[in-house]
């Protein structure tokens, strides 16, 4: 491992540790530099700004879902619709339990940087992508929820489970439902309850656009 990569790993891990313990309000360049044992000037040599570093560090909150996605994608007994609904359920539980970071990555104005940040993150932590299948890797670097959704739905269309026009419409609608529910989260319910409510809405959309009856299989 070269020196620059090792330093970047150290800085990202220091930022991740602060995010996990204190949230974004605890993160600033001076604090990260202190935790990493360097100066602020050194950090600016490796990252564009604080937002760049926070986005890279936030990708750690995607990792539990990424592992599940890779495992589920290996289950060939699931058709693309079943797989996608299982993936949505897992994704939603992660998103509502780590709402601040999923909003940052998928809904905020910073979301357009996610693709490049995911690619950069896995260049820095290259050992973590060794076992990711090609389709999952492609989805990880897609630019939006809608694009990620459409990749799976196009696979379903190839099997005659949904028309391509309906796949496009459904991908737009589920992105809107996810974004609306996450940003308007009602703290009177638990994250798991909110995730299940959102999941039921997504299932209802699928039932309208998928050809035939939906057979849900938990994985």
Coordinates of C-alpha atoms in Angstrom, one line a residue:
X1 CA 0.0 0.0 0.0
X2 CA 1.4 3.4 -0.9
X3 CA 1.7 6.2 1.6
X4 CA -1.1 8.4 0.2
X5 CA -3.6 5.5 0.3
X6 CA -2.6 4.6 3.8
X7 CA -3.1 8.2 4.9
X8 CA -6.5 8.5 3.2
X9 CA -7.6 5.3 4.9
X10 CA -6.5 6.8 8.3
X11 CA -8.3 10.1 7.7
X12 CA -11.6 8.4 6.5
X13 CA -11.6 6.0 9.4
X14 CA -11.0 8.9 11.9
X15 CA -13.9 10.8 10.3
X16 CA -16.1 7.7 10.4
X17 CA -15.4 7.2 14.1
X18 CA -16.5 10.7 14.9
X19 CA -19.6 10.3 12.8
X20 CA -20.6 7.1 14.6
X21 CA -20.0 8.6 18.1
X22 CA -21.2 12.2 17.7
X23 CA -22.9 12.6 14.3
X24 CA -22.0 15.3 11.7
X25 CA -22.1 18.1 14.3
X26 CA -18.9 16.7 15.8
X27 CA -17.0 16.7 12.6
X28 CA -14.6 19.5 11.5
X29 CA -11.2 19.6 9.9
X30 CA -9.3 20.5 13.0
X31 CA -10.9 17.7 15.0
X32 CA -10.2 15.1 12.3
X33 CA -6.6 16.3 12.0
X34 CA -6.2 16.0 15.7
X35 CA -7.7 12.5 15.8
X36 CA -5.5 11.4 12.8
X37 CA -2.3 13.0 14.3
X38 CA -1.7 15.5 11.5
X39 CA -2.3 19.2 10.6
X40 CA -5.4 20.6 8.8
X41 CA -3.1 21.5 5.9
X42 CA -2.3 17.8 5.4
X43 CA -6.0 16.9 5.1
X44 CA -6.5 19.5 2.4
X45 CA -3.8 17.9 0.4
X46 CA -5.8 14.7 0.2
X47 CA -9.5 15.9 0.1
X48 CA -11.2 18.8 -1.7
X49 CA -13.0 20.0 1.4
X50 CA -14.8 18.8 4.6
X51 CA -17.9 17.7 2.6
X52 CA -15.8 15.5 0.4
X53 CA -14.3 13.8 3.4
X54 CA -17.7 13.4 5.1
X55 CA -19.2 11.8 2.0
X56 CA -16.4 9.3 1.7
X57 CA -16.7 8.5 5.4
X58 CA -20.5 8.1 5.1
X59 CA -20.1 5.3 2.7
X60 CA -19.3 3.1 5.7
X61 CA -23.0 3.3 6.5
X62 CA -23.8 1.6 3.2
X63 CA -21.5 -1.3 3.9
X64 CA -24.1 -3.5 5.8
X65 CA -26.5 -3.1 2.9
X66 CA -23.8 -3.7 0.3
X67 CA -22.9 -7.0 1.9
X68 CA -26.6 -8.1 2.0
X69 CA -27.0 -7.0 -1.6
X70 CA -24.0 -9.1 -2.7
X71 CA -25.3 -12.2 -0.7
X72 CA -28.9 -11.8 -2.0
X73 CA -27.7 -11.4 -5.6
X74 CA -26.0 -14.8 -5.3
X75 CA -29.3 -16.5 -4.6
X76 CA -30.4 -17.7 -8.0
X77 CA -33.7 -19.0 -6.7
X78 CA -35.0 -15.4 -6.6
X79 CA -36.4 -13.8 -9.7
X80 CA -35.5 -10.1 -10.2
X81 CA -38.7 -8.8 -8.7
X82 CA -38.3 -11.0 -5.5
X83 CA -34.7 -10.0 -5.3
X84 CA -35.4 -6.3 -5.7
X85 CA -38.1 -6.3 -3.0
X86 CA -35.9 -8.1 -0.6
X87 CA -33.1 -5.6 -1.4
X88 CA -35.6 -2.7 -0.8
X89 CA -36.5 -4.0 2.6
X90 CA -32.9 -4.3 3.7
X91 CA -32.1 -0.9 2.2
X92 CA -35.0 0.8 3.9
X93 CA -34.1 -0.5 7.4
X94 CA -30.6 0.7 6.9
X95 CA -31.8 4.1 5.6
X96 CA -34.2 4.9 8.4
X97 CA -31.8 3.8 11.1
X98 CA -29.0 5.9 9.6
X99 CA -31.3 8.6 8.2
X100 CA -28.9 11.6 8.2
X101 CA -26.3 9.8 6.1
X102 CA -28.7 8.2 3.6
X103 CA -30.3 11.6 3.0
X104 CA -26.8 13.0 2.4
X105 CA -25.9 10.2 -0.1
X106 CA -29.2 9.8 -1.9
X107 CA -31.4 12.9 -1.5
X108 CA -29.3 16.0 -0.7
X109 CA -27.5 18.2 -3.3
X110 CA -24.4 16.2 -2.5
X111 CA -26.0 13.0 -4.0
X112 CA -24.5 13.8 -7.4
X113 CA -21.1 13.2 -5.9
X114 CA -21.9 9.7 -4.6
X115 CA -20.9 7.9 -7.8
X116 CA -17.4 9.4 -7.8
X117 CA -17.0 9.0 -4.1
X118 CA -18.0 5.3 -4.1
X119 CA -15.4 4.7 -6.8
X120 CA -12.8 6.7 -4.9
X121 CA -13.7 4.9 -1.6
X122 CA -13.2 1.4 -3.2
X123 CA -10.0 2.5 -4.8
X124 CA -8.8 3.5 -1.3
X125 CA -10.3 0.4 0.4
X126 CA -9.8 -2.0 -2.6
X127 CA -9.7 -5.1 -0.4
X128 CA -13.4 -4.6 0.4
X129 CA -14.6 -5.1 -3.2
X130 CA -12.9 -8.4 -4.0
X131 CA -16.0 -10.4 -3.6
X132 CA -18.6 -8.1 -5.0
X133 CA -20.3 -9.5 -8.1
X134 CA -20.3 -7.4 -11.3
X135 CA -24.0 -6.4 -11.2
X136 CA -23.8 -5.3 -7.6
X137 CA -20.6 -3.3 -8.4
X138 CA -22.4 -1.6 -11.3
X139 CA -25.4 -0.7 -9.1
X140 CA -23.1 0.7 -6.4
X141 CA -21.7 3.2 -8.8
X142 CA -25.0 4.2 -10.3
X143 CA -25.9 7.9 -10.0
X144 CA -29.3 7.7 -8.4
X145 CA -32.0 5.6 -6.7
X146 CA -33.9 5.6 -10.0
X147 CA -31.0 4.4 -12.0
X148 CA -30.2 1.7 -9.5
X149 CA -33.8 0.5 -9.5
X150 CA -34.0 0.5 -13.3
X151 CA -31.0 -1.8 -13.6
X152 CA -32.9 -4.5 -11.6
X153 CA -36.2 -3.8 -13.3
X154 CA -34.6 -4.1 -16.7
X155 CA -33.6 -7.6 -15.7
X156 CA -37.2 -8.3 -14.7
X157 CA -38.4 -7.0 -18.1
X158 CA -36.0 -9.4 -19.9
X159 CA -37.9 -12.2 -18.1
X160 CA -41.3 -10.9 -19.0
X161 CA -42.2 -9.9 -15.5
X162 CA -42.7 -6.2 -16.3
X163 CA -42.9 -4.1 -19.4
X164 CA -40.0 -1.7 -20.1
X165 CA -42.4 1.3 -20.0
X166 CA -43.7 0.2 -16.6
X167 CA -40.2 -0.5 -15.4
X168 CA -39.3 3.2 -16.1
X169 CA -42.4 4.5 -14.5
X170 CA -42.0 2.3 -11.4
X171 CA -38.3 3.3 -10.9
X172 CA -39.4 6.9 -10.8
X173 CA -42.2 6.3 -8.4
X174 CA -40.3 4.2 -5.9
X175 CA -37.5 6.8 -5.8
X176 CA -40.1 9.5 -5.0
X177 CA -41.8 7.4 -2.3
X178 CA -38.4 6.7 -0.7
X179 CA -37.2 10.3 -0.8
X180 CA -40.6 11.6 0.5
X181 CA -40.8 9.1 3.4
X182 CA -37.2 9.5 4.5
X183 CA -37.2 13.3 4.5
X184 CA -40.6 13.5 6.2
X185 CA -39.8 10.9 8.8
X186 CA -42.1 11.0 11.8
X187 CA -40.1 10.4 14.9
X188 CA -43.2 9.2 16.8
X189 CA -42.6 5.8 15.1
X190 CA -39.4 3.8 15.3
X191 CA -37.0 3.6 12.3
X192 CA -38.0 -0.1 11.8
X193 CA -41.7 0.8 11.7
X194 CA -41.1 3.7 9.3
X195 CA -39.0 1.3 7.1
X196 CA -41.8 -1.2 7.0
X197 CA -44.5 1.4 6.2
X198 CA -42.3 2.6 3.3
X199 CA -41.8 -1.0 2.2
X200 CA -45.5 -1.6 2.1
X201 CA -46.0 1.5 -0.1
X202 CA -43.3 0.2 -2.5
X203 CA -45.0 -3.3 -2.6
X204 CA -48.3 -1.6 -3.5
X205 CA -46.6 0.2 -6.4
X206 CA -45.0 -3.0 -7.6
X207 CA -48.4 -4.7 -7.5
X208 CA -49.7 -2.2 -10.0
X209 CA -46.9 -2.2 -12.5
X210 CA -45.6 -5.8 -12.4
X211 CA -47.3 -8.4 -14.7
X212 CA -48.9 -11.1 -12.6
X213 CA -49.1 -11.7 -8.9
X214 CA -46.1 -10.7 -6.8
X215 CA -44.7 -13.5 -4.8
X216 CA -42.7 -12.1 -1.9
X217 CA -39.9 -14.2 -0.5
X218 CA -38.0 -13.1 2.5
X219 CA -34.3 -13.8 2.3

